[in-house]
PDB file of N, CA and C and ligand atoms in Angstrom:
ATOM      1  N   MET X   1     155.510   2.414-118.566  1.00 94.00           N
ATOM      2  CA  MET X   1     156.164   1.275-119.186  1.00 94.00           C
ATOM      3  C   MET X   1     157.491   1.731-119.765  1.00 94.00           C
ATOM      4  N   LYS X   2     158.549   0.985-119.473  1.00 91.00           N
ATOM      5  CA  LYS X   2     159.870   1.330-119.970  1.00 91.00           C
ATOM      6  C   LYS X   2     160.193   0.464-121.190  1.00 91.00           C
ATOM      7  N   ALA X   3     160.775   1.101-122.215  1.00 90.00           N
ATOM      8  CA  ALA X   3     161.173   0.387-123.427  1.00 90.00           C
ATOM      9  C   ALA X   3     162.680   0.489-123.583  1.00 90.00           C
ATOM     10  N   TYR X   4     163.305  -0.634-123.888  1.00 88.00           N
ATOM     11  CA  TYR X   4     164.760  -0.696-124.026  1.00 88.00           C
ATOM     12  C   TYR X   4     165.114  -1.134-125.445  1.00 88.00           C
ATOM     13  N   ASN X   5     166.288  -0.707-125.913  1.00 88.00           N
ATOM     14  CA  ASN X   5     166.761  -1.184-127.218  1.00 88.00           C
ATOM     15  C   ASN X   5     167.547  -2.484-127.035  1.00 88.00           C
ATOM     16  N   GLU X   6     168.114  -2.992-128.131  1.00 93.00           N
ATOM     17  CA  GLU X   6     168.812  -4.283-128.079  1.00 93.00           C
ATOM     18  C   GLU X   6     170.058  -4.240-127.196  1.00 93.00           C
ATOM     19  N   ASN X   7     170.571  -3.036-126.897  1.00 91.00           N
ATOM     20  CA  ASN X   7     171.730  -2.900-126.002  1.00 91.00           C
ATOM     21  C   ASN X   7     171.313  -2.661-124.553  1.00 91.00           C
ATOM     22  N   ARG X   8     170.044  -2.877-124.257  1.00 88.00           N
ATOM     23  CA  ARG X   8     169.477  -2.717-122.916  1.00 88.00           C
ATOM     24  C   ARG X   8     169.552  -1.271-122.421  1.00 88.00           C
ATOM     25  N   GLU X   9     169.583  -0.323-123.382  1.00 85.00           N
ATOM     26  CA  GLU X   9     169.556   1.094-123.022  1.00 85.00           C
ATOM     27  C   GLU X   9     168.110   1.563-123.020  1.00 85.00           C
ATOM     28  N   LEU X  10     167.781   2.400-122.048  1.00 87.00           N
ATOM     29  CA  LEU X  10     166.430   2.945-121.949  1.00 87.00           C
ATOM     30  C   LEU X  10     166.182   3.890-123.121  1.00 87.00           C
ATOM     31  N   VAL X  11     165.153   3.626-123.921  1.00 87.00           N
ATOM     32  CA  VAL X  11     164.880   4.488-125.077  1.00 87.00           C
ATOM     33  C   VAL X  11     163.567   5.259-124.926  1.00 87.00           C
ATOM     34  N   ALA X  12     162.639   4.759-124.100  1.00 91.00           N
ATOM     35  CA  ALA X  12     161.375   5.471-123.937  1.00 91.00           C
ATOM     36  C   ALA X  12     160.709   5.053-122.638  1.00 91.00           C
ATOM     37  N   ILE X  13     159.990   6.001-122.047  1.00 95.00           N
ATOM     38  CA  ILE X  13     159.090   5.675-120.945  1.00 95.00           C
ATOM     39  C   ILE X  13     157.716   6.155-121.387  1.00 95.00           C
ATOM     40  N   ILE X  14     156.757   5.256-121.368  1.00 96.00           N
ATOM     41  CA  ILE X  14     155.405   5.553-121.819  1.00 96.00           C
ATOM     42  C   ILE X  14     154.480   5.536-120.611  1.00 96.00           C
ATOM     43  N   CYS X  15     153.728   6.614-120.423  1.00 98.00           N
ATOM     44  CA  CYS X  15     152.796   6.701-119.296  1.00 98.00           C
ATOM     45  C   CYS X  15     151.718   5.628-119.458  1.00 98.00           C
ATOM     46  N   ASN X  16     151.558   4.775-118.440  1.00 98.00           N
ATOM     47  CA  ASN X  16     150.564   3.708-118.516  1.00 98.00           C
ATOM     48  C   ASN X  16     149.131   4.251-118.531  1.00 98.00           C
ATOM     49  N   GLN X  17     148.919   5.450-117.983  1.00 98.00           N
ATOM     50  CA  GLN X  17     147.564   6.009-117.923  1.00 98.00           C
ATOM     51  C   GLN X  17     147.154   6.663-119.239  1.00 98.00           C
ATOM     52  N   CYS X  18     147.974   7.596-119.748  1.00 98.00           N
ATOM     53  CA  CYS X  18     147.565   8.387-120.920  1.00 98.00           C
ATOM     54  C   CYS X  18     148.285   7.981-122.202  1.00 98.00           C
ATOM     55  N   GLY X  19     149.318   7.166-122.104  1.00 98.00           N
ATOM     56  CA  GLY X  19     150.014   6.692-123.295  1.00 98.00           C
ATOM     57  C   GLY X  19     151.046   7.648-123.848  1.00 98.00           C
ATOM     58  N   ARG X  20     151.271   8.763-123.165  1.00 97.00           N
ATOM     59  CA  ARG X  20     152.233   9.755-123.659  1.00 97.00           C
ATOM     60  C   ARG X  20     153.659   9.223-123.503  1.00 97.00           C
ATOM     61  N   VAL X  21     154.456   9.442-124.544  1.00 95.00           N
ATOM     62  CA  VAL X  21     155.865   9.039-124.508  1.00 95.00           C
ATOM     63  C   VAL X  21     156.651  10.161-123.845  1.00 95.00           C
ATOM     64  N   MET X  22     157.339   9.829-122.764  1.00 92.00           N
ATOM     65  CA  MET X  22     158.115  10.836-122.033  1.00 92.00           C
ATOM     66  C   MET X  22     159.522  10.943-122.607  1.00 92.00           C
ATOM     67  N   THR X  23     160.092  12.114-122.432  1.00 82.00           N
ATOM     68  CA  THR X  23     161.383  12.413-123.039  1.00 82.00           C
ATOM     69  C   THR X  23     162.515  11.677-122.335  1.00 82.00           C
ATOM     70  N   VAL X  24     163.244  10.873-123.090  1.00 87.00           N
ATOM     71  CA  VAL X  24     164.420  10.178-122.573  1.00 87.00           C
ATOM     72  C   VAL X  24     165.623  10.597-123.410  1.00 87.00           C
ATOM     73  N   GLN X  25     166.685  11.003-122.732  1.00 86.00           N
ATOM     74  CA  GLN X  25     167.902  11.430-123.415  1.00 86.00           C
ATOM     75  C   GLN X  25     169.088  10.868-122.649  1.00 86.00           C
ATOM     76  N   ASP X  26     170.011  10.259-123.351  1.00 82.00           N
ATOM     77  CA  ASP X  26     171.214   9.694-122.725  1.00 82.00           C
ATOM     78  C   ASP X  26     170.852   8.775-121.553  1.00 82.00           C
ATOM     79  N   ASP X  27     169.853   7.886-121.757  1.00 78.00           N
ATOM     80  CA  ASP X  27     169.487   6.899-120.743  1.00 78.00           C
ATOM     81  C   ASP X  27     168.790   7.501-119.519  1.00 78.00           C
ATOM     82  N   MET X  28     168.423   8.791-119.597  1.00 84.00           N
ATOM     83  CA  MET X  28     167.754   9.438-118.455  1.00 84.00           C
ATOM     84  C   MET X  28     166.460  10.092-118.901  1.00 84.00           C
ATOM     85  N   VAL X  29     165.414   9.955-118.067  1.00 87.00           N
ATOM     86  CA  VAL X  29     164.152  10.615-118.381  1.00 87.00           C
ATOM     87  C   VAL X  29     164.270  12.076-117.960  1.00 87.00           C
ATOM     88  N   LYS X  30     163.818  12.977-118.844  1.00 88.00           N
ATOM     89  CA  LYS X  30     164.047  14.412-118.636  1.00 88.00           C
ATOM     90  C   LYS X  30     162.815  15.125-118.101  1.00 88.00           C
ATOM     91  N   GLU X  31     161.961  14.406-117.397  1.00 93.00           N
ATOM     92  CA  GLU X  31     160.796  15.026-116.763  1.00 93.00           C
ATOM     93  C   GLU X  31     160.376  14.161-115.585  1.00 93.00           C
ATOM     94  N   GLY X  32     159.425  14.657-114.809  1.00 94.00           N
ATOM     95  CA  GLY X  32     158.968  13.916-113.643  1.00 94.00           C
ATOM     96  C   GLY X  32     158.243  12.654-114.047  1.00 94.00           C
ATOM     97  N   VAL X  33     158.583  11.545-113.412  1.00 96.00           N
ATOM     98  CA  VAL X  33     157.908  10.274-113.685  1.00 96.00           C
ATOM     99  C   VAL X  33     157.756   9.518-112.372  1.00 96.00           C
ATOM    100  N   PHE X  34     156.571   8.907-112.212  1.00 97.00           N
ATOM    101  CA  PHE X  34     156.308   8.049-111.059  1.00 97.00           C
ATOM    102  C   PHE X  34     156.446   6.614-111.529  1.00 97.00           C
ATOM    103  N   SER X  35     157.396   5.868-110.945  1.00 96.00           N
ATOM    104  CA  SER X  35     157.612   4.468-111.311  1.00 96.00           C
ATOM    105  C   SER X  35     157.350   3.601-110.093  1.00 96.00           C
ATOM    106  N   ALA X  36     156.591   2.541-110.289  1.00 97.00           N
ATOM    107  CA  ALA X  36     156.290   1.634-109.188  1.00 97.00           C
ATOM    108  C   ALA X  36     156.379   0.197-109.670  1.00 97.00           C
ATOM    109  N   ALA X  37     156.770  -0.676-108.748  1.00 97.00           N
ATOM    110  CA  ALA X  37     156.801  -2.109-109.046  1.00 97.00           C
ATOM    111  C   ALA X  37     156.381  -2.863-107.798  1.00 97.00           C
ATOM    112  N   CYS X  38     155.662  -3.942-107.988  1.00 97.00           N
ATOM    113  CA  CYS X  38     155.206  -4.750-106.866  1.00 97.00           C
ATOM    114  C   CYS X  38     155.404  -6.230-107.201  1.00 97.00           C
ATOM    115  N   THR X  39     156.060  -6.924-106.308  1.00 97.00           N
ATOM    116  CA  THR X  39     156.162  -8.379-106.421  1.00 97.00           C
ATOM    117  C   THR X  39     155.062  -8.959-105.552  1.00 97.00           C
ATOM    118  N   TRP X  40     154.058  -9.550-106.203  1.00 97.00           N
ATOM    119  CA  TRP X  40     152.913 -10.081-105.460  1.00 97.00           C
ATOM    120  C   TRP X  40     153.307 -11.367-104.754  1.00 97.00           C
ATOM    121  N   GLY X  41     152.836 -11.511-103.549  1.00 97.00           N
ATOM    122  CA  GLY X  41     153.234 -12.643-102.730  1.00 97.00           C
ATOM    123  C   GLY X  41     152.186 -13.741-102.627  1.00 97.00           C
ATOM    124  N   TYR X  42     152.494 -14.691-101.809  1.00 96.00           N
ATOM    125  CA  TYR X  42     151.708 -15.913-101.655  1.00 96.00           C
ATOM    126  C   TYR X  42     150.253 -15.657-101.273  1.00 96.00           C
ATOM    127  N   PHE X  43     150.006 -14.654-100.443  1.00 96.00           N
ATOM    128  CA  PHE X  43     148.652 -14.417 -99.948  1.00 96.00           C
ATOM    129  C   PHE X  43     147.817 -13.546-100.884  1.00 96.00           C
ATOM    130  N   SER X  44     148.343 -13.225-102.047  1.00 97.00           N
ATOM    131  CA  SER X  44     147.590 -12.459-103.038  1.00 97.00           C
ATOM    132  C   SER X  44     147.012 -13.411-104.082  1.00 97.00           C
ATOM    133  N   GLU X  45     146.220 -12.866-104.981  1.00 97.00           N
ATOM    134  CA  GLU X  45     145.684 -13.641-106.102  1.00 97.00           C
ATOM    135  C   GLU X  45     146.671 -13.686-107.277  1.00 97.00           C
ATOM    136  N   LYS X  46     147.817 -13.018-107.104  1.00 97.00           N
ATOM    137  CA  LYS X  46     148.789 -12.884-108.202  1.00 97.00           C
ATOM    138  C   LYS X  46     150.156 -13.421-107.811  1.00 97.00           C
ATOM    139  N   ASP X  47     150.176 -14.431-107.005  1.00 97.00           N
ATOM    140  CA  ASP X  47     151.423 -14.968-106.447  1.00 97.00           C
ATOM    141  C   ASP X  47     152.480 -15.182-107.520  1.00 97.00           C
ATOM    142  N   GLY X  48     153.642 -14.580-107.300  1.00 96.00           N
ATOM    143  CA  GLY X  48     154.765 -14.784-108.213  1.00 96.00           C
ATOM    144  C   GLY X  48     154.823 -13.795-109.369  1.00 96.00           C
ATOM    145  N   GLU X  49     153.795 -12.944-109.509  1.00 98.00           N
ATOM    146  CA  GLU X  49     153.790 -11.965-110.604  1.00 98.00           C
ATOM    147  C   GLU X  49     154.425 -10.663-110.127  1.00 98.00           C
ATOM    148  N   ILE X  50     155.172 -10.029-111.025  1.00 98.00           N
ATOM    149  CA  ILE X  50     155.721  -8.702-110.758  1.00 98.00           C
ATOM    150  C   ILE X  50     154.979  -7.724-111.654  1.00 98.00           C
ATOM    151  N   HIS X  51     154.324  -6.737-111.060  1.00 98.00           N
ATOM    152  CA  HIS X  51     153.619  -5.714-111.813  1.00 98.00           C
ATOM    153  C   HIS X  51     154.411  -4.417-111.721  1.00 98.00           C
ATOM    154  N   SER X  52     154.595  -3.727-112.835  1.00 97.00           N
ATOM    155  CA  SER X  52     155.283  -2.442-112.804  1.00 97.00           C
ATOM    156  C   SER X  52     154.557  -1.454-113.705  1.00 97.00           C
ATOM    157  N   LEU X  53     154.684  -0.185-113.374  1.00 97.00           N
ATOM    158  CA  LEU X  53     154.013   0.868-114.139  1.00 97.00           C
ATOM    159  C   LEU X  53     154.768   2.174-114.018  1.00 97.00           C
ATOM    160  N   ASP X  54     154.509   3.052-114.977  1.00 97.00           N
ATOM    161  CA  ASP X  54     155.076   4.392-114.969  1.00 97.00           C
ATOM    162  C   ASP X  54     153.951   5.383-115.285  1.00 97.00           C
ATOM    163  N   LEU X  55     153.934   6.484-114.555  1.00 98.00           N
ATOM    164  CA  LEU X  55     152.948   7.536-114.800  1.00 98.00           C
ATOM    165  C   LEU X  55     153.662   8.857-115.016  1.00 98.00           C
ATOM    166  N   CYS X  56     153.165   9.660-115.971  1.00 97.00           N
ATOM    167  CA  CYS X  56     153.710  11.013-116.121  1.00 97.00           C
ATOM    168  C   CYS X  56     153.233  11.833-114.914  1.00 97.00           C
ATOM    169  N   GLU X  57     153.831  12.989-114.714  1.00 97.00           N
ATOM    170  CA  GLU X  57     153.534  13.768-113.512  1.00 97.00           C
ATOM    171  C   GLU X  57     152.065  14.208-113.475  1.00 97.00           C
ATOM    172  N   GLU X  58     151.493  14.556-114.634  1.00 98.00           N
ATOM    173  CA  GLU X  58     150.095  14.985-114.672  1.00 98.00           C
ATOM    174  C   GLU X  58     149.168  13.842-114.250  1.00 98.00           C
ATOM    175  N   CYS X  59     149.406  12.631-114.755  1.00 98.00           N
ATOM    176  CA  CYS X  59     148.559  11.481-114.415  1.00 98.00           C
ATOM    177  C   CYS X  59     148.774  11.078-112.954  1.00 98.00           C
ATOM    178  N   TYR X  60     149.989  11.213-112.452  1.00 98.00           N
ATOM    179  CA  TYR X  60     150.253  10.944-111.035  1.00 98.00           C
ATOM    180  C   TYR X  60     149.418  11.873-110.166  1.00 98.00           C
ATOM    181  N   ASP X  61     149.413  13.185-110.516  1.00 98.00           N
ATOM    182  CA  ASP X  61     148.655  14.159-109.729  1.00 98.00           C
ATOM    183  C   ASP X  61     147.169  13.821-109.723  1.00 98.00           C
ATOM    184  N   GLU X  62     146.616  13.425-110.891  1.00 98.00           N
ATOM    185  CA  GLU X  62     145.203  13.037-110.968  1.00 98.00           C
ATOM    186  C   GLU X  62     144.939  11.777-110.145  1.00 98.00           C
ATOM    187  N   PHE X  63     145.858  10.826-110.188  1.00 97.00           N
ATOM    188  CA  PHE X  63     145.736   9.558-109.463  1.00 97.00           C
ATOM    189  C   PHE X  63     145.658   9.794-107.956  1.00 97.00           C
ATOM    190  N   ILE X  64     146.587  10.588-107.424  1.00 98.00           N
ATOM    191  CA  ILE X  64     146.635  10.744-105.961  1.00 98.00           C
ATOM    192  C   ILE X  64     145.525  11.646-105.436  1.00 98.00           C
ATOM    193  N   LYS X  65     144.901  12.438-106.334  1.00 97.00           N
ATOM    194  CA  LYS X  65     143.753  13.264-105.928  1.00 97.00           C
ATOM    195  C   LYS X  65     142.600  12.404-105.432  1.00 97.00           C
ATOM    196  N   GLN X  66     142.537  11.126-105.907  1.00 97.00           N
ATOM    197  CA  GLN X  66     141.444  10.232-105.541  1.00 97.00           C
ATOM    198  C   GLN X  66     141.618   9.630-104.154  1.00 97.00           C
ATOM    199  N   PHE X  67     142.803   9.768-103.551  1.00 97.00           N
ATOM    200  CA  PHE X  67     143.083   9.122-102.270  1.00 97.00           C
ATOM    201  C   PHE X  67     142.308   9.791-101.137  1.00 97.00           C
ATOM    202  N   LYS X  68     141.828   8.995-100.191  1.00 98.00           N
ATOM    203  CA  LYS X  68     141.214   9.533 -98.974  1.00 98.00           C
ATOM    204  C   LYS X  68     142.290  10.116 -98.069  1.00 98.00           C
ATOM    205  N   ILE X  69     143.433   9.475 -98.048  1.00 98.00           N
ATOM    206  CA  ILE X  69     144.555   9.914 -97.214  1.00 98.00           C
ATOM    207  C   ILE X  69     145.667  10.370 -98.153  1.00 98.00           C
ATOM    208  N   PRO X  70     146.110  11.616 -98.018  1.00 97.00           N
ATOM    209  CA  PRO X  70     147.129  12.116 -98.944  1.00 97.00           C
ATOM    210  C   PRO X  70     148.433  11.341 -98.857  1.00 97.00           C
ATOM    211  N   VAL X  71     149.209  11.385 -99.926  1.00 96.00           N
ATOM    212  CA  VAL X  71     150.514  10.728 -99.914  1.00 96.00           C
ATOM    213  C   VAL X  71     151.412  11.412 -98.886  1.00 96.00           C
ATOM    214  N   THR X  72     152.369  10.681 -98.390  1.00 96.00           N
ATOM    215  CA  THR X  72     153.347  11.229 -97.455  1.00 96.00           C
ATOM    216  C   THR X  72     154.440  11.919 -98.255  1.00 96.00           C
ATOM    217  N   VAL X  73     154.663  13.194 -97.966  1.00 95.00           N
ATOM    218  CA  VAL X  73     155.676  13.977 -98.677  1.00 95.00           C
ATOM    219  C   VAL X  73     156.761  14.367 -97.681  1.00 95.00           C
ATOM    220  N   THR X  74     157.975  14.013 -97.992  1.00 95.00           N
ATOM    221  CA  THR X  74     159.115  14.424 -97.176  1.00 95.00           C
ATOM    222  C   THR X  74     160.159  15.048 -98.085  1.00 95.00           C
ATOM    223  N   ALA X  75     160.992  15.897 -97.524  1.00 94.00           N
ATOM    224  CA  ALA X  75     162.037  16.542 -98.322  1.00 94.00           C
ATOM    225  C   ALA X  75     163.207  15.581 -98.485  1.00 94.00           C
ATOM    226  N   GLN X  76     163.705  15.550 -99.713  1.00 88.00           N
ATOM    227  CA  GLN X  76     164.878  14.712 -99.985  1.00 88.00           C
ATOM    228  C   GLN X  76     166.100  15.392 -99.372  1.00 88.00           C
ATOM    229  N   THR X  77     166.865  14.627 -98.620  1.00 88.00           N
ATOM    230  CA  THR X  77     168.071  15.207 -98.025  1.00 88.00           C
ATOM    231  C   THR X  77     169.261  14.902 -98.904  1.00 88.00           C
ATOM    232  N   GLU X  78     170.130  15.855 -99.027  1.00 78.00           N
ATOM    233  CA  GLU X  78     171.304  15.685 -99.884  1.00 78.00           C
ATOM    234  C   GLU X  78     172.306  14.742 -99.234  1.00 78.00           C
ATOM    235  N   MET X  79     172.845  13.845-100.060  1.00 69.00           N
ATOM    236  CA  MET X  79     173.880  12.925 -99.581  1.00 69.00           C
ATOM    237  C   MET X  79     175.233  13.603 -99.778  1.00 69.00           C
ATOM    238  N   VAL X  80     175.996  13.650 -98.724  1.00 63.00           N
ATOM    239  CA  VAL X  80     177.313  14.295 -98.823  1.00 63.00           C
ATOM    240  C   VAL X  80     178.398  13.234 -98.945  1.00 63.00           C
TER     241      VAL X  80
HETATM  242 ZN1   ZN I 101     150.115  10.337-118.319  1.00 53.42          ZN
END
């Protein structure tokens, strides 16, 4: 979960799983964070709702351990 101040600056990211407040400095998070958002569509039970979440790296690792099929990992290529 992301928290903003009255100037719409990012002040905190809180892990939705464990509740830990992640380090944010100068509008940037200073550690690994998994952020996801989903806009649910017409054929779902949540039509029109946007769900978003943030996980710290430790909770992300525990989360993906439960998967039958591992996540797809690719190397980030540098933009020149
Ligand atoms: Zn966590």
